[in-house]
CSV table of C-alpha atoms and ligand atoms in Angstrom, one decimal:
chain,number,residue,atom,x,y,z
A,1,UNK,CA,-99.4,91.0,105.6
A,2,UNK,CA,-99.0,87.2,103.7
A,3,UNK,CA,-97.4,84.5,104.7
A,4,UNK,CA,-95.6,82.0,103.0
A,5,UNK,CA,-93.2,79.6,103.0
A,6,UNK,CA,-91.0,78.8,99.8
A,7,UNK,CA,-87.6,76.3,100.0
A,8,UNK,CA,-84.1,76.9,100.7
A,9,UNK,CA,-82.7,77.3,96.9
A,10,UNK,CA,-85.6,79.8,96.2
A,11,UNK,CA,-83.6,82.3,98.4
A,12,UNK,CA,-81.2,81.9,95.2
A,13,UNK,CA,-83.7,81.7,92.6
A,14,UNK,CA,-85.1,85.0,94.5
A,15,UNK,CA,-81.7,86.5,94.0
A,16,UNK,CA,-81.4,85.7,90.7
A,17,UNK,CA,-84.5,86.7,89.1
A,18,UNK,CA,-84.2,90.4,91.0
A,19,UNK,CA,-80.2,90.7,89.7
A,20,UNK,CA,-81.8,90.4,86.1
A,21,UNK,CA,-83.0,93.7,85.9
A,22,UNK,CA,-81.7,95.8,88.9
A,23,UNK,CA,-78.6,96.2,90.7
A,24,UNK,CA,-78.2,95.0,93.9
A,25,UNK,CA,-76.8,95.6,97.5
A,26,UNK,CA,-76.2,93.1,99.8
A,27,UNK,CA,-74.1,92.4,102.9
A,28,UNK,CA,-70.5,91.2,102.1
A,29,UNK,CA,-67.6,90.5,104.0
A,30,UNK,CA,-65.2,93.8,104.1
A,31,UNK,CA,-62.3,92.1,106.3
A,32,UNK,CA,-61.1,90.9,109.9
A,33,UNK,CA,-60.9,92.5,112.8
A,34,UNK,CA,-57.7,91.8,115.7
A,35,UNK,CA,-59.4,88.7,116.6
A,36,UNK,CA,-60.1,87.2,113.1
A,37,UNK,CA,-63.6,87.6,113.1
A,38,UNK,CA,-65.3,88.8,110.0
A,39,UNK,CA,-66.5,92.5,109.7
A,40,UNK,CA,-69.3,93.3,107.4
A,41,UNK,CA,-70.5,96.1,105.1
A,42,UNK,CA,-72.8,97.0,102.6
A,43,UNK,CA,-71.7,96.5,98.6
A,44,UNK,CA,-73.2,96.3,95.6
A,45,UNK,CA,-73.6,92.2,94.6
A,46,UNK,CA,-73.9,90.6,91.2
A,47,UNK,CA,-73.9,87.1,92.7
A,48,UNK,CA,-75.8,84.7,95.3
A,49,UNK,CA,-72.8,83.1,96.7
A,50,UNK,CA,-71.0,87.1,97.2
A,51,UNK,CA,-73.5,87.5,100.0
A,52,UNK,CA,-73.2,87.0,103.4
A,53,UNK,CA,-76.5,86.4,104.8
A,54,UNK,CA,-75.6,85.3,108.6
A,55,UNK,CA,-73.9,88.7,109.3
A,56,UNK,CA,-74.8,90.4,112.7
A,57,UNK,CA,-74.3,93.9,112.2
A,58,UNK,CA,-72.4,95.9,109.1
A,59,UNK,CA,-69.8,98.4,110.3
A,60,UNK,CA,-71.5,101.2,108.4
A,61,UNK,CA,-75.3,101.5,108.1
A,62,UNK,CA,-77.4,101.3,104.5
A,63,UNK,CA,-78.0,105.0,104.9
A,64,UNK,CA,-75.4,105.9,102.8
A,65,UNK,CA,-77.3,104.6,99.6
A,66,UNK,CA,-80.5,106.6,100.7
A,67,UNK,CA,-79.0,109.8,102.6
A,68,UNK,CA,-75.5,109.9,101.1
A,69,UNK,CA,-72.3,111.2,103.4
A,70,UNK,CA,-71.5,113.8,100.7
A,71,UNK,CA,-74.5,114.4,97.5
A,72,UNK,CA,-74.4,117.5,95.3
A,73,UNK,CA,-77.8,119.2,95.8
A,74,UNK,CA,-77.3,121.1,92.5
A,75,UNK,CA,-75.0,122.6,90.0
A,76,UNK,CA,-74.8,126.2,88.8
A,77,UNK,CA,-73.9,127.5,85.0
A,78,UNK,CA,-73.4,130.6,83.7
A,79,UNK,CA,-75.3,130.7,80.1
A,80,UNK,CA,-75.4,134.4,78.7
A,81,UNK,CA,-76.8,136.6,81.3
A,82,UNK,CA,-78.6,133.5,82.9
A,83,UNK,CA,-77.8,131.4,85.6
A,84,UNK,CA,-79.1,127.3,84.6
A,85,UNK,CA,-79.7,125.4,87.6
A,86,UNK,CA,-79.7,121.1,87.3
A,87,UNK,CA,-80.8,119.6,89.8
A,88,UNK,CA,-79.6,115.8,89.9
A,89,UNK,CA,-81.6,113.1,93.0
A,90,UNK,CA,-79.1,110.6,91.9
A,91,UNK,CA,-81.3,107.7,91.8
A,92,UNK,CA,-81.8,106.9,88.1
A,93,UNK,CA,-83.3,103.3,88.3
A,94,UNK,CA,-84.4,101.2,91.2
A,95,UNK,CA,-82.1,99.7,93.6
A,96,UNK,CA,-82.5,96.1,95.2
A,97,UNK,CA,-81.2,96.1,99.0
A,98,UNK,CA,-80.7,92.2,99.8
A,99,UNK,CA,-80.6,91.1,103.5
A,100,UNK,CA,-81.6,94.3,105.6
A,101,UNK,CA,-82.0,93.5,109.5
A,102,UNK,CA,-85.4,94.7,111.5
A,103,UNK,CA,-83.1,97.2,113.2
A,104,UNK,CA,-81.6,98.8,109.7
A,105,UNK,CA,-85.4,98.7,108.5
A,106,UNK,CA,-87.0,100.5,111.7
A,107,UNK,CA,-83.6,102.9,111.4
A,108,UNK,CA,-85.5,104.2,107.8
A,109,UNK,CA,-89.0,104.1,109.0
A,110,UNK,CA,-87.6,107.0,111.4
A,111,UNK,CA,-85.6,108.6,108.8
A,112,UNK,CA,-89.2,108.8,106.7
A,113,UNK,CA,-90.9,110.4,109.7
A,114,UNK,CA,-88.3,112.9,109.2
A,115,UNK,CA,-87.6,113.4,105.7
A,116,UNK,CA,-91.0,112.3,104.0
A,117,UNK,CA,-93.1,112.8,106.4
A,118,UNK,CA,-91.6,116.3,108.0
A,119,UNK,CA,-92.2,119.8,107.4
A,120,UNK,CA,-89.7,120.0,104.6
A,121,UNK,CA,-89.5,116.5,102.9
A,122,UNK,CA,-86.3,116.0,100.9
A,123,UNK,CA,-86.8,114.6,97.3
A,124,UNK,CA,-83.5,113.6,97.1
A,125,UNK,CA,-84.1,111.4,100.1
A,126,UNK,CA,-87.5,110.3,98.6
A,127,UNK,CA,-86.4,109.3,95.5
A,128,UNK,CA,-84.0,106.8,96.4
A,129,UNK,CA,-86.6,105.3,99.3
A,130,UNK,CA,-89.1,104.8,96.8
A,131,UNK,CA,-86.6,103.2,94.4
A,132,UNK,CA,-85.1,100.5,96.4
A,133,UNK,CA,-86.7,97.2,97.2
A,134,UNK,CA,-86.1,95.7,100.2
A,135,UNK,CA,-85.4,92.3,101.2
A,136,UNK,CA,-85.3,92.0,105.1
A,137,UNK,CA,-83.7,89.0,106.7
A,138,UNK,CA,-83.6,87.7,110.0
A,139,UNK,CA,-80.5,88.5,112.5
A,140,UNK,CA,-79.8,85.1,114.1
A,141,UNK,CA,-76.9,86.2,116.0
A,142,UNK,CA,-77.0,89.6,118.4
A,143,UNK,CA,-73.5,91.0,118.7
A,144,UNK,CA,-73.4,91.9,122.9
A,145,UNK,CA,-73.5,95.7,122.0
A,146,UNK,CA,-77.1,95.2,120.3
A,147,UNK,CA,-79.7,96.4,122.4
A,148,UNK,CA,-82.6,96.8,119.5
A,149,UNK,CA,-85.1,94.3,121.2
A,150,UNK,CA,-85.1,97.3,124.7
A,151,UNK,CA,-86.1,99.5,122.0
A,152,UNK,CA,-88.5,97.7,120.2
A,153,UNK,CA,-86.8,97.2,116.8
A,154,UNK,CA,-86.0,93.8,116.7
A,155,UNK,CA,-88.7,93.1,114.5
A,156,UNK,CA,-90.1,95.5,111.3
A,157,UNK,CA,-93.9,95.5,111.0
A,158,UNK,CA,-93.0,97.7,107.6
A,159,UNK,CA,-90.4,99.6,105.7
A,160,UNK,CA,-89.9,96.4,103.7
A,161,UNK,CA,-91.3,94.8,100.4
A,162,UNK,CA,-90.5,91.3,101.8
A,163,UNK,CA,-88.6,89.3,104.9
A,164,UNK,CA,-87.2,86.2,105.2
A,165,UNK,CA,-86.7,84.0,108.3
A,166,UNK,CA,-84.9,81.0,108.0
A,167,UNK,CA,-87.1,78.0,109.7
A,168,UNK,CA,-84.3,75.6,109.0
A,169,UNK,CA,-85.2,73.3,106.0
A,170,UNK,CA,-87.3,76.8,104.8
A,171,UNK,CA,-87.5,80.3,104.7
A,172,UNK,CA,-90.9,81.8,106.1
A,173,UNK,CA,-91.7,85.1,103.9
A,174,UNK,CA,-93.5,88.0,104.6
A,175,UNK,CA,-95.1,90.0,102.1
A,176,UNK,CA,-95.9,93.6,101.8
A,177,UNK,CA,-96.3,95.0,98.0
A,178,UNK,CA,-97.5,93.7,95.2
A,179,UNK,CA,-94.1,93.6,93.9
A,180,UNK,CA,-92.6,90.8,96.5
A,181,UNK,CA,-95.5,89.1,95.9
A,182,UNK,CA,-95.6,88.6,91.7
A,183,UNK,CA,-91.5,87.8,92.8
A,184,UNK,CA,-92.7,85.2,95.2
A,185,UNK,CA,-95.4,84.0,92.7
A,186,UNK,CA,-92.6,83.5,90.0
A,187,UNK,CA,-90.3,81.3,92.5
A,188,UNK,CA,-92.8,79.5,93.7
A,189,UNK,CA,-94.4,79.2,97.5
A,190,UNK,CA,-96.4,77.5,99.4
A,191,UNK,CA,-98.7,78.4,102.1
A,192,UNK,CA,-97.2,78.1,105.8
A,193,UNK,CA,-98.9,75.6,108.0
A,194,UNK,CA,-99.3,75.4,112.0
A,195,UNK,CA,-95.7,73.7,112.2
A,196,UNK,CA,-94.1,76.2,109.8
A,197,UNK,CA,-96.3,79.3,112.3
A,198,UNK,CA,-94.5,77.5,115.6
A,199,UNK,CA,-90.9,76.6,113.9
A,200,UNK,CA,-91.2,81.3,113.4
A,201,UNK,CA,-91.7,81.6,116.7
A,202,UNK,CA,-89.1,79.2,118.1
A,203,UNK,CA,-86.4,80.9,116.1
A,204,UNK,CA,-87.6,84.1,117.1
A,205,UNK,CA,-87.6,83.1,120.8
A,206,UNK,CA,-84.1,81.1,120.5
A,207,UNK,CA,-82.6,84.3,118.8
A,208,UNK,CA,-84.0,86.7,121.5
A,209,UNK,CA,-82.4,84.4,124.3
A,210,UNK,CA,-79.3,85.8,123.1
A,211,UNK,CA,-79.2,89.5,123.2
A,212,UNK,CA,-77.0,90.2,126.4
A,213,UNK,CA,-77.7,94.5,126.5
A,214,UNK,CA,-80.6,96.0,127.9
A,215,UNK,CA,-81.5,99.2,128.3
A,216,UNK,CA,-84.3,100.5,130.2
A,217,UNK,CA,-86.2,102.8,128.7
A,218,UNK,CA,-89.1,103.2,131.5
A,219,UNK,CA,-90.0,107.2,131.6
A,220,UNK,CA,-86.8,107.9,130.3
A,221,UNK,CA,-87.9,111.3,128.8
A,222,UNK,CA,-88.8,112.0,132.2
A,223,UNK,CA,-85.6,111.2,133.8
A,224,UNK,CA,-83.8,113.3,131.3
A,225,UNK,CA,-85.8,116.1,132.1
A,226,UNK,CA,-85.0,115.7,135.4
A,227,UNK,CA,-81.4,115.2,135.1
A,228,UNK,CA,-80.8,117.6,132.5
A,229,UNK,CA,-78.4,119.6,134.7
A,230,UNK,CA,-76.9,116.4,136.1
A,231,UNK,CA,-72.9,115.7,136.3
A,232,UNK,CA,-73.1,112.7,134.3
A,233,UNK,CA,-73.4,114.7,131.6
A,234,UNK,CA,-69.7,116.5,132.0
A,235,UNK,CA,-68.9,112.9,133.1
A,236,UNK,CA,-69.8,111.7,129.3
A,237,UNK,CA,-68.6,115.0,127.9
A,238,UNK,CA,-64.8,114.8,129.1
A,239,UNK,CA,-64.2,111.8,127.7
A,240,UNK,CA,-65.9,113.0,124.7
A,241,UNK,CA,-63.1,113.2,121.9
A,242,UNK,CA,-65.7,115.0,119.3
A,243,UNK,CA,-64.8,112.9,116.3
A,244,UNK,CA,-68.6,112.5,115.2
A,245,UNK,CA,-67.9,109.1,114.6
A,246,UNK,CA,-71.2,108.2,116.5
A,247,UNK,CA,-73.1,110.4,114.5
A,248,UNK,CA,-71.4,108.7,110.8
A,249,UNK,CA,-71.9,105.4,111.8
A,250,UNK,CA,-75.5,105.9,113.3
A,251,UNK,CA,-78.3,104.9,111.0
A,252,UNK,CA,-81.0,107.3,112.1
A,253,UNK,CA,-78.4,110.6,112.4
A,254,UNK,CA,-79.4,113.2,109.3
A,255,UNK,CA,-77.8,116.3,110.7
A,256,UNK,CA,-75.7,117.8,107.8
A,257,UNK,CA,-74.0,120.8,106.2
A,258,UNK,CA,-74.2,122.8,103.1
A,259,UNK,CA,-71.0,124.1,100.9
A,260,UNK,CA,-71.2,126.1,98.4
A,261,UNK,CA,-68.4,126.7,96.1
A,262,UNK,CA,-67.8,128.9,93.3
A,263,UNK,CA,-65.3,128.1,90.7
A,264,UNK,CA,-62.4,130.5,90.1
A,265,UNK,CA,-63.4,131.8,86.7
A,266,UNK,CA,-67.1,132.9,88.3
A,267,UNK,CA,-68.5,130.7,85.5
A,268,UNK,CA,-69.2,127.9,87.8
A,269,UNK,CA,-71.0,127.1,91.0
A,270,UNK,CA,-72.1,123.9,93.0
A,271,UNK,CA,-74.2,123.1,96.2
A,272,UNK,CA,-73.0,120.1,98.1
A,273,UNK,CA,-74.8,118.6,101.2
A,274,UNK,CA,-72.2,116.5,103.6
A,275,UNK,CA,-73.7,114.5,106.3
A,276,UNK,CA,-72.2,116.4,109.7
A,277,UNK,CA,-72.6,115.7,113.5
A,278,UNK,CA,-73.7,117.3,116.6
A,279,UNK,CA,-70.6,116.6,118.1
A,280,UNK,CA,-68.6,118.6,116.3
A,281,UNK,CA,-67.0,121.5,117.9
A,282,UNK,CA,-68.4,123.7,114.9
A,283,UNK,CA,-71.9,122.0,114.9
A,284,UNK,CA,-73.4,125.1,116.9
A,285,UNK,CA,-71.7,127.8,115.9
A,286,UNK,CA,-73.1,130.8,114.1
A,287,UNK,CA,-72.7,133.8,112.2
A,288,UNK,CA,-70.1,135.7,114.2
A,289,UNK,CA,-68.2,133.1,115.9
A,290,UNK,CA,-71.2,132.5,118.8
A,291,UNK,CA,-71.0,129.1,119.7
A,292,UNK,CA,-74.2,127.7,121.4
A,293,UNK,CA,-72.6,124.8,122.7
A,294,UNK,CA,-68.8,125.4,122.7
A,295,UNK,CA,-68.4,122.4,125.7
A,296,UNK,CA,-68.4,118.5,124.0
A,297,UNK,CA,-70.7,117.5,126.9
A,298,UNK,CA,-73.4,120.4,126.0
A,299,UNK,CA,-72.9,118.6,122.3
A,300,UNK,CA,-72.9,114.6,123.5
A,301,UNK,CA,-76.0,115.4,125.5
A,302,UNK,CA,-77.6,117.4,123.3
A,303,UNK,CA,-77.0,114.1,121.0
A,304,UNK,CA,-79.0,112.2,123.5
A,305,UNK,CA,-81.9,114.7,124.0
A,306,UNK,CA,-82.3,114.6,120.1
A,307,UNK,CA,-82.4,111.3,120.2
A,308,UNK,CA,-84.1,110.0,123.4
A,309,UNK,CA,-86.2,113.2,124.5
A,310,UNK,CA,-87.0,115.3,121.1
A,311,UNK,CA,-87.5,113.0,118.9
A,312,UNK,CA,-89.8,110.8,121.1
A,313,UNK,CA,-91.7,113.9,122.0
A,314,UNK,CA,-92.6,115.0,117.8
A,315,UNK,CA,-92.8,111.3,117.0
A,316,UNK,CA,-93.8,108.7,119.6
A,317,UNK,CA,-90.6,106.5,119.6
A,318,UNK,CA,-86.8,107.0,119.8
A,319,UNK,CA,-84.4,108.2,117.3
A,320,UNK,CA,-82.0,104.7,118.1
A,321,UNK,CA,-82.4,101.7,116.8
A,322,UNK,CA,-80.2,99.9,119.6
A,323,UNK,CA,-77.8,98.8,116.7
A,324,UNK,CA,-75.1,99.4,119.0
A,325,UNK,CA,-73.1,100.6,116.4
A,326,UNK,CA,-71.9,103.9,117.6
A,327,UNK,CA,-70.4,102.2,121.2
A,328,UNK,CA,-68.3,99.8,119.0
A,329,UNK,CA,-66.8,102.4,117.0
A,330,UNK,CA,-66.4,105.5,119.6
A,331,UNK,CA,-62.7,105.4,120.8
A,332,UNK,CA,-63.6,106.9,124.1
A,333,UNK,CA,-65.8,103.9,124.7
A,334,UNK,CA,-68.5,105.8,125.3
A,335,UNK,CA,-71.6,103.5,124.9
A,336,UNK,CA,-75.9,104.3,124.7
A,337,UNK,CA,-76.4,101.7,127.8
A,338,UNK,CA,-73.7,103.1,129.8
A,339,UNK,CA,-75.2,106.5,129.6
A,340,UNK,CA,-78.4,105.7,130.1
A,341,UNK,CA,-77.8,103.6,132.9
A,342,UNK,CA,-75.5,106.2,134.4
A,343,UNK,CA,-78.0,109.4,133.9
A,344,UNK,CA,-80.5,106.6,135.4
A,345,UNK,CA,-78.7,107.1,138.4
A,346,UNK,CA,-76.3,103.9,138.0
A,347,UNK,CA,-72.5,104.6,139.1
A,348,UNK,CA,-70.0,106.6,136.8
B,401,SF4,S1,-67.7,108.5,118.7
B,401,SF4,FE1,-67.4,108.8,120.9
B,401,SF4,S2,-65.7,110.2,121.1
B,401,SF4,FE2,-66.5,110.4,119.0
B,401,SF4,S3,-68.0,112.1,119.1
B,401,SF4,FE3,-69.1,110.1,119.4
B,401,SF4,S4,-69.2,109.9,121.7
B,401,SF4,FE4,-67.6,111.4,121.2
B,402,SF4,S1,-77.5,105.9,118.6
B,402,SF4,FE1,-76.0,104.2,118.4
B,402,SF4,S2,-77.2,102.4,119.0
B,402,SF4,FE2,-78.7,104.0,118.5
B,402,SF4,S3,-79.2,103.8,116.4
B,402,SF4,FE3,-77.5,105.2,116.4
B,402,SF4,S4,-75.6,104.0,116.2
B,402,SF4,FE4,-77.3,102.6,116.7
């Protein structure tokens, strides 16, 4: 990785110079909520002053622009006697994605164990990874439902082409491709010194004072082995309402569904893939009406084996982030340290 250090307007100048050719996403303001604080999303940005870089975390995950919610996998045509198939990855020139926090990052490098890196990889997902750049930034400001520093995402080690921290009167840069580098060339940079290397790690140290959540994660593959018949589970489940609202606004859930639909003259056909959740009442159900988990706590805690059993078992590391996205938005208040803390043995 290199280091640098370039000055406050070059964030703009940075901006600028990769708007000329590409479109770009950024954080933005999308509202208020009840108590008149901002809520943030994900839009595209033509300019500087549209963005708004001290966010803390966007209601809805970048996912969508690399694992869309609903993305036609292909289009069918009857031509003479022939069926012609096209095949669209709807990524047809790259993407800039400015001001991605070290959680959202780690939440792809997951995705790209999965869906480069699997069995199966998905070209549709792989095309628009490879086509976006990304700019990370620093989160300065922990919301008290972010938990990413218990699960070791606080800070990207890669996923990124470059990452800014703001030192105060600078911005410290780190470099990964080629690509940020001949950008960081063009603005102009200088090389950090010892001050600039302990001004990074006072920031970092001042921001990670504030995170309020923990989770402990100790053997916790273990203890949900262990506990994988235990009440907490129906506890969780009841209150359950199955919306799969977790699941949409999670930024390492992939599960989806496939629709097929034929039009009416029989000329006609298209193949659709829709993100989908394991919380859904239908998630498990199969050809003849068997549902493999017809209970919403077989379905929550199945969600939390994936995630905190499975997935560390194929891969080494969790499937969450710790964005602490899906406790904000589940209306049964249903939260990833409660549970864990609960199936830990804490009180229901
Ligand atoms: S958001 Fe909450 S209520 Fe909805 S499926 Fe997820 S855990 Fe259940
Ligand atoms: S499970 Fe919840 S806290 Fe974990 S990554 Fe998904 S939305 Fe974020």
């Amino acid at each position: 990785m290199i280091f640098k250090v370039i000055r406050k307007e070059g964030l703009k100048e940075l901006f600028d110079l990769l708007t000329r050719d590409n479109p770009v996403i950024g954080p933005v303001e999308i509202g208020r909520d009840k108590d008149g604080l901002p809520l943030h999303g994900f839009a595209e940005v033509s300019e500087f002053q549209g963005l708004s870089l001290d966010y803390t975390t966007t209601k809805l995950p970048a996912k969508q622009y690399f694992l869309p919610y609903r993305e036609e996998l292909a289009s069918f045509c009857l031509a003479g006697k022939d069926w012609d198939k096209t095949v669209d990855y709807h990524c047809d020139r790259p993407y800039v994605l400015f001001g991605l926090h070290a959680c959202d990052i780690n939440a792809l490098n997951k995705l790209d164990k999965v869906l480069l890196g699997g069995a199966y990889p998905v070209p549709y997902y792989a095309a628009k990874r490879k086509n976006m750049f990304i700019v990370g930034i620093d989160c300065r400001e922990p919301r008290p439902s972010c938990f990413c520093r218990s699960m070791g995402s606080d800070t990207a080690q890669r996923g990124f082409d470059l990452f800014i921290t703001d030192l105060g009167d600078r911005y410290f840069v780190e470099i990964l491709t080629d690509t940020a580098f001949n950008c960081i060339k063009k603005i102009g940079s200088e090389e950090p010194q010892e001050a600039d290397h302990l001004r990074y790690r006072q920031v970092v140290d001042q921001r990670n004072k504030k995170f309020t959540t923990q989770v402990d994660t100790t053997d916790l593959t273990k203890i949900l082995d262990m506990e994988f018949q235990s009440e907490v589970w129906k506890y969780w489940g009841d209150r359950c309402l199955s919306c799969g609202t977790c699941a949409n606004v999670c930024p390492t859930c992939y599960c989806y569904t496939v629709q097929e639909q034929t039009a009416l003259d029989l000329r006609s056909a298209t193949k659709t893939k829709m993100l989908y959740s394991c919380n859904y009442l239908d998630f498990a159900e199969v050809a003849g009406g068997h549902n493999f988990r017809p209970h919403s706590h077989n379905r929550l805690k199945y969600r939390y084996y994936h995630k905190h059993r499975g997935f560390v078992e194929a891969y080494e590391e969790s499937l969450c982030v710790g964005c602490g996205r899906c406790g904000e938005a589940c209306l049964a208040n249903i939260t990833v340290p409660e549970v864990i803390s609960t199936v830990r043995g804490g009180t229901i």
